[in-house]
């Protein structure tokens, strides 16, 4: 009977973990700009909490693709958080809330016009991880108590 009880609880735990594990990343900064010829700019972005973030740089290739596109993120103290050449993304960890400097350099092909987008999103800690670890911890404690109380009764 005890084994059936544990299996039942484990199935409930897995179902709840899968259901709660669908946390979405929230956008904390988003910008789209049109560039004529070339540009170099620095933007200050305030991030209100420590955590893991994803930075995305996208070349819309409209009306034409960039010949050179660079995004670098640094903290105010100058320490690098990451860099990216061209389209793509990278993740970075911010140990404490604060300001991040986004350095962007872009050169359009043949000196024409181009459009790019920058997006920074917070990556949440999956709630399922918290639920799973607390449930696992509870099962270990219950199991150890049953072993000690079973030994005392024998």
Coordinates of N, CA and C in Angstrom, one line a residue:
X1 N 0.8 -1.2 0.0 CA 0.0 0.0 0.0 C 0.9 1.3 0.0
X2 N 2.0 1.2 0.7 CA 2.8 2.4 0.8 C 3.4 2.7 -0.6
X3 N 3.9 1.7 -1.3 CA 4.4 1.9 -2.6 C 3.4 2.5 -3.5
X4 N 2.2 2.1 -3.5 CA 1.1 2.6 -4.3 C 0.9 4.1 -4.0
X5 N 1.0 4.5 -2.7 CA 0.8 5.9 -2.3 C 2.0 6.7 -2.8
X6 N 3.2 6.2 -2.8 CA 4.4 7.0 -3.3 C 4.3 7.2 -4.8
X7 N 3.9 6.1 -5.5 CA 3.8 6.2 -7.0 C 2.7 7.2 -7.3
X8 N 1.6 7.2 -6.6 CA 0.5 8.2 -6.9 C 1.0 9.6 -6.7
X9 N 1.7 9.8 -5.6 CA 2.2 11.2 -5.3 C 3.3 11.6 -6.3
X10 N 4.1 10.7 -6.8 CA 5.1 11.0 -7.8 C 4.5 11.4 -9.1
X11 N 3.4 10.7 -9.5 CA 2.7 11.0 -10.7 C 2.1 12.4 -10.6
X12 N 1.5 12.7 -9.5 CA 0.9 14.1 -9.3 C 2.0 15.1 -9.4
X13 N 3.1 14.8 -8.8 CA 4.3 15.8 -8.8 C 4.8 16.1 -10.2
X14 N 4.9 15.0 -11.0 CA 5.4 15.2 -12.4 C 4.4 16.0 -13.2
X15 N 3.1 15.7 -13.1 CA 2.1 16.4 -13.8 C 2.1 17.9 -13.4
X16 N 2.2 18.2 -12.2 CA 2.2 19.6 -11.7 C 3.5 20.3 -12.2
X17 N 4.6 19.6 -12.2 CA 5.9 20.2 -12.6 C 5.8 20.5 -14.1
X18 N 5.2 19.7 -14.9 CA 5.1 19.9 -16.3 C 4.2 21.1 -16.6
X19 N 3.1 21.2 -15.8 CA 2.1 22.2 -16.0 C 2.7 23.6 -15.6
X20 N 3.4 23.6 -14.6 CA 3.9 24.9 -14.1 C 5.2 25.3 -14.7
X21 N 5.8 24.5 -15.5 CA 7.1 24.8 -16.1 C 7.1 25.6 -17.4
X22 N 6.0 26.2 -17.7 CA 5.9 26.9 -18.9 C 6.0 28.4 -18.7
X23 N 6.9 28.8 -17.9 CA 7.1 30.3 -17.7 C 7.7 30.9 -18.9
X24 N 7.2 32.1 -19.2 CA 7.6 32.8 -20.4 C 8.6 33.9 -20.1
X25 N 9.6 34.1 -21.0 CA 10.6 35.2 -20.8 C 9.8 36.5 -21.0
X26 N 10.1 37.5 -20.1 CA 9.5 38.8 -20.3 C 10.5 39.8 -20.9
X27 N 10.0 40.6 -21.8 CA 10.8 41.6 -22.5 C 11.0 42.8 -21.6
X28 N 12.3 43.1 -21.3 CA 12.6 44.3 -20.5 C 13.0 45.5 -21.3
X29 N 13.5 45.2 -22.6 CA 13.9 46.3 -23.4 C 13.7 45.9 -24.9
X30 N 13.2 46.8 -25.7 CA 13.1 46.5 -27.1 C 13.2 47.8 -27.9
X31 N 13.9 47.7 -29.0 CA 14.2 48.9 -29.8 C 14.4 48.5 -31.3
X32 N 13.8 49.3 -32.2 CA 14.0 49.1 -33.6 C 14.5 50.4 -34.2
X33 N 15.6 50.4 -35.0 CA 16.1 51.7 -35.6 C 16.4 51.5 -37.0
X34 N 16.3 52.6 -37.7 CA 16.7 52.7 -39.1 C 18.0 53.4 -39.2
X35 N 18.9 52.9 -40.0 CA 20.3 53.5 -40.1 C 20.5 53.9 -41.6
X36 N 21.0 55.1 -41.8 CA 21.4 55.6 -43.1 C 22.9 55.6 -43.2
X37 N 23.5 54.7 -43.9 CA 24.9 54.7 -44.0 C 25.6 53.9 -42.9
X38 N 26.0 54.7 -41.8 CA 26.6 54.0 -40.7 C 26.3 54.7 -39.4
X39 N 26.4 54.0 -38.3 CA 26.1 54.5 -37.0 C 26.9 53.8 -35.9
X40 N 27.2 54.5 -34.8 CA 27.8 53.9 -33.6 C 27.1 54.6 -32.5
X41 N 26.4 53.9 -31.6 CA 25.7 54.5 -30.5 C 25.8 53.7 -29.2
X42 N 25.6 54.3 -28.1 CA 25.5 53.6 -26.8 C 24.2 54.0 -26.1
X43 N 23.5 53.0 -25.7 CA 22.2 53.2 -25.0 C 22.3 52.6 -23.6
X44 N 21.8 53.4 -22.6 CA 21.8 52.9 -21.2 C 20.5 52.2 -21.0
X45 N 20.5 51.0 -20.5 CA 19.3 50.2 -20.2 C 19.3 49.9 -18.7
X46 N 18.3 50.2 -18.0 CA 18.2 49.9 -16.6 C 17.5 48.5 -16.4
X47 N 18.1 47.6 -15.7 CA 17.6 46.3 -15.4 C 17.3 46.2 -13.9
X48 N 16.0 46.1 -13.6 CA 15.6 46.2 -12.2 C 15.9 45.0 -11.3
X49 N 16.3 43.9 -11.9 CA 16.6 42.8 -11.0 C 17.8 42.0 -11.5
X50 N 18.4 41.3 -10.6 CA 19.5 40.4 -10.9 C 18.9 39.1 -11.6
X51 N 19.7 38.5 -12.4 CA 19.2 37.2 -13.1 C 19.8 37.0 -14.4
X52 N 19.2 36.1 -15.1 CA 19.7 35.7 -16.4 C 18.9 36.3 -17.5
X53 N 19.5 36.9 -18.5 CA 18.8 37.6 -19.6 C 19.3 37.1 -20.9
X54 N 18.5 37.3 -22.0 CA 18.8 37.0 -23.3 C 18.8 38.3 -24.1
X55 N 19.9 38.5 -24.9 CA 20.0 39.6 -25.8 C 19.9 39.1 -27.2
X56 N 19.0 39.8 -28.0 CA 18.8 39.3 -29.4 C 19.0 40.5 -30.3
X57 N 19.8 40.3 -31.3 CA 20.1 41.3 -32.4 C 19.6 40.8 -33.7
X58 N 18.7 41.6 -34.4 CA 18.1 41.1 -35.6 C 18.3 42.2 -36.7
X59 N 18.8 41.7 -37.8 CA 18.9 42.6 -39.0 C 17.6 42.3 -39.9
X60 N 16.8 43.3 -40.0 CA 15.5 43.0 -40.8 C 15.8 42.9 -42.3
X61 N 17.0 43.2 -42.7 CA 17.4 43.2 -44.2 C 16.4 44.0 -45.0
X62 N 15.9 45.0 -44.4 CA 14.9 45.9 -45.1 C 15.4 47.3 -45.1
X63 N 15.6 48.0 -46.1 CA 15.5 47.6 -47.5 C 16.7 46.7 -47.9
X64 N 17.8 46.7 -47.1 CA 19.0 45.9 -47.5 C 19.7 45.4 -46.2
X65 N 20.4 44.3 -46.3 CA 21.1 43.8 -45.1 C 22.3 44.7 -44.8
X66 N 22.7 44.6 -43.5 CA 23.9 45.4 -43.1 C 25.2 44.6 -43.5
X67 N 26.2 45.4 -43.9 CA 27.5 44.9 -44.2 C 28.2 44.5 -42.9
X68 N 27.9 45.3 -41.8 CA 28.6 45.1 -40.5 C 27.6 45.5 -39.4
X69 N 27.4 44.6 -38.5 CA 26.4 44.9 -37.4 C 27.0 44.2 -36.1
X70 N 27.2 45.0 -35.1 CA 27.9 44.6 -33.8 C 27.1 45.1 -32.6
X71 N 26.8 44.2 -31.7 CA 26.2 44.6 -30.4 C 27.1 44.1 -29.3
X72 N 27.5 45.0 -28.4 CA 28.2 44.6 -27.2 C 27.5 45.2 -26.0
X73 N 27.4 44.3 -24.9 CA 26.8 44.8 -23.7 C 27.8 44.8 -22.6
X74 N 27.9 45.9 -21.8 CA 28.8 46.0 -20.7 C 28.0 46.6 -19.5
X75 N 28.6 46.3 -18.3 CA 28.0 46.9 -17.1 C 28.6 48.3 -17.0
X76 N 28.1 49.1 -16.1 CA 28.6 50.5 -15.9 C 30.1 50.6 -15.6
X77 N 30.6 49.5 -14.9 CA 32.0 49.5 -14.5 C 32.9 49.1 -15.6
X78 N 32.3 48.8 -16.8 CA 33.1 48.4 -18.0 C 33.3 46.9 -18.2
X79 N 32.8 46.1 -17.2 CA 33.0 44.6 -17.4 C 32.0 44.2 -18.5
X80 N 32.5 43.3 -19.4 CA 31.7 42.8 -20.5 C 30.7 41.8 -20.1
X81 N 29.5 41.9 -20.7 CA 28.5 40.8 -20.5 C 28.3 39.9 -21.7
X82 N 28.8 40.4 -22.8 CA 28.7 39.6 -24.1 C 28.7 40.5 -25.3
X83 N 29.0 39.9 -26.4 CA 29.0 40.6 -27.7 C 28.5 39.7 -28.8
X84 N 28.0 40.3 -29.9 CA 27.5 39.6 -31.0 C 27.7 40.3 -32.3
X85 N 28.2 39.5 -33.3 CA 28.4 40.1 -34.6 C 27.3 39.6 -35.5
X86 N 26.5 40.4 -36.1 CA 25.4 40.0 -36.9 C 24.2 39.5 -36.2
X87 N 23.2 38.9 -36.9 CA 22.0 38.3 -36.3 C 22.4 37.3 -35.3
X88 N 21.6 37.2 -34.3 CA 21.7 36.1 -33.3 C 21.3 36.5 -31.9
X89 N 21.7 35.7 -30.9 CA 21.4 36.0 -29.5 C 22.5 35.4 -28.6
X90 N 22.5 35.9 -27.4 CA 23.4 35.3 -26.4 C 22.7 35.6 -25.0
X91 N 23.1 34.8 -24.0 CA 22.6 35.0 -22.7 C 23.7 35.5 -21.8
X92 N 23.3 36.3 -20.8 CA 24.2 36.8 -19.8 C 23.6 36.9 -18.5
X93 N 24.4 36.8 -17.4 CA 23.9 36.9 -16.1 C 24.3 38.2 -15.4
X94 N 23.3 38.9 -14.9 CA 23.5 40.1 -14.2 C 23.5 39.8 -12.7
X95 N 24.6 39.9 -12.0 CA 24.7 39.5 -10.6 C 23.9 40.5 -9.6
X96 N 23.6 41.7 -10.0 CA 22.9 42.6 -9.2 C 22.1 43.6 -10.1
X97 N 21.0 44.2 -9.6 CA 20.3 45.1 -10.5 C 21.2 46.3 -10.8
X98 N 21.0 46.9 -12.0 CA 21.8 48.1 -12.3 C 21.6 48.4 -13.8
X99 N 22.5 49.3 -14.3 CA 22.4 49.7 -15.7 C 23.4 49.0 -16.5
X100 N 22.9 48.7 -17.7 CA 23.7 48.0 -18.7 C 23.9 48.9 -19.9
X101 N 25.1 49.0 -20.5 CA 25.3 49.8 -21.7 C 25.3 48.9 -22.9
X102 N 24.5 49.3 -23.9 CA 24.4 48.6 -25.1 C 25.1 49.4 -26.2
X103 N 26.2 48.9 -26.7 CA 27.1 49.5 -27.7 C 26.8 48.9 -29.0
X104 N 26.3 49.7 -30.0 CA 26.0 49.2 -31.3 C 26.7 49.9 -32.4
X105 N 27.3 49.1 -33.3 CA 27.9 49.7 -34.5 C 27.3 49.0 -35.7
X106 N 26.9 49.8 -36.7 CA 26.3 49.3 -37.9 C 26.7 50.0 -39.2
X107 N 27.0 49.3 -40.2 CA 27.3 49.9 -41.5 C 26.4 49.2 -42.5
X108 N 25.7 49.9 -43.3 CA 24.8 49.4 -44.3 C 25.6 49.0 -45.5
X109 N 25.1 48.1 -46.3 CA 25.8 47.7 -47.5 C 25.7 48.8 -48.5
X110 N 26.7 49.2 -49.2 CA 26.8 50.2 -50.3 C 26.3 51.6 -49.8
X111 N 26.4 51.8 -48.4 CA 26.0 53.1 -47.9 C 24.5 53.4 -47.9
X112 N 23.7 52.4 -48.1 CA 22.2 52.6 -48.2 C 21.6 52.7 -46.8
X113 N 20.4 52.1 -46.7 CA 19.6 52.2 -45.5 C 19.3 50.8 -45.0
X114 N 19.3 50.6 -43.7 CA 19.1 49.3 -43.1 C 18.3 49.5 -41.8
X115 N 17.7 48.4 -41.3 CA 16.9 48.5 -40.1 C 17.3 47.3 -39.2
X116 N 17.5 47.6 -37.9 CA 17.8 46.5 -37.0 C 17.0 46.6 -35.8
X117 N 16.9 45.5 -35.0 CA 16.1 45.5 -33.8 C 17.0 44.8 -32.6
X118 N 16.8 45.4 -31.4 CA 17.5 44.8 -30.3 C 16.4 44.5 -29.3
X119 N 16.5 43.3 -28.6 CA 15.5 42.9 -27.6 C 16.2 42.2 -26.5
X120 N 15.9 42.6 -25.3 CA 16.5 42.0 -24.1 C 15.4 41.5 -23.2
X121 N 15.4 40.2 -22.9 CA 14.4 39.5 -22.2 C 14.9 38.9 -20.9
X122 N 14.2 38.9 -19.8 CA 14.5 38.2 -18.6 C 14.1 36.8 -18.8
X123 N 15.0 35.9 -18.4 CA 14.7 34.4 -18.5 C 14.4 34.0 -17.0
X124 N 13.1 33.6 -16.8 CA 12.7 33.2 -15.5 C 13.2 31.9 -15.0
X125 N 13.4 31.7 -13.7 CA 13.7 30.4 -13.1 C 12.4 29.6 -13.2
X126 N 12.4 28.4 -13.8 CA 11.2 27.7 -14.0 C 10.5 27.3 -12.7
X127 N 9.2 27.7 -12.5 CA 8.6 27.3 -11.3 C 8.6 25.8 -11.0
X128 N 8.7 25.0 -12.1 CA 8.7 23.6 -11.9 C 9.9 23.1 -11.1
X129 N 11.0 23.8 -11.3 CA 12.2 23.5 -10.6 C 12.1 23.7 -9.1
X130 N 11.4 24.8 -8.7 CA 11.2 25.1 -7.3 C 10.2 24.0 -6.7
X131 N 9.2 23.7 -7.5 CA 8.2 22.7 -7.0 C 8.9 21.4 -6.9
X132 N 9.6 21.0 -7.9 CA 10.2 19.6 -7.9 C 11.2 19.5 -6.7
X133 N 12.1 20.5 -6.5 CA 13.1 20.4 -5.4 C 12.4 20.4 -4.1
X134 N 11.4 21.2 -3.8 CA 10.7 21.2 -2.5 C 10.0 19.8 -2.3
X135 N 9.4 19.3 -3.3 CA 8.7 18.0 -3.2 C 9.7 16.9 -2.9
X136 N 10.8 16.9 -3.6 CA 11.9 15.9 -3.5 C 12.4 15.9 -2.0
X137 N 12.6 17.2 -1.6 CA 13.1 17.3 -0.2 C 12.1 16.8 0.8
X138 N 10.8 17.0 0.6 CA 9.8 16.5 1.5 C 9.7 15.0 1.5
X139 N 9.9 14.4 0.3 CA 9.9 12.9 0.2 C 11.1 12.3 1.0
X140 N 12.2 13.0 0.9 CA 13.4 12.5 1.6 C 13.2 12.5 3.1
X141 N 12.6 13.6 3.6 CA 12.3 13.8 5.0 C 11.3 12.7 5.5
X142 N 10.2 12.6 4.7 CA 9.2 11.6 5.1 C 9.8 10.2 5.1
X143 N 10.6 9.9 4.1 CA 11.2 8.5 4.0 C 12.1 8.3 5.2
X144 N 12.9 9.3 5.6 CA 13.8 9.1 6.7 C 13.1 9.0 8.0
X145 N 12.0 9.7 8.2 CA 11.2 9.6 9.4 C 10.5 8.2 9.5
X146 N 10.0 7.7 8.4 CA 9.4 6.3 8.4 C 10.4 5.3 8.8
X147 N 11.6 5.4 8.3 CA 12.7 4.4 8.6 C 13.0 4.4 10.1
X148 N 13.1 5.6 10.7 CA 13.5 5.7 12.1 C 12.3 5.3 13.0
X149 N 11.1 5.6 12.6 CA 9.9 5.2 13.4 C 9.7 3.7 13.3
X150 N 10.0 3.1 12.1 CA 9.8 1.7 11.9 C 10.8 0.9 12.7
X151 N 12.0 1.4 12.8 CA 13.1 0.8 13.6 C 12.8 0.8 15.1
X152 N 12.1 1.9 15.5 CA 11.7 2.0 17.0 C 10.6 1.0 17.3
X153 N 9.7 0.7 16.4 CA 8.6 -0.2 16.7 C 9.0 -1.6 16.7
X154 N 10.1 -2.0 16.0 CA 10.5 -3.4 15.8 C 11.2 -3.9 17.0

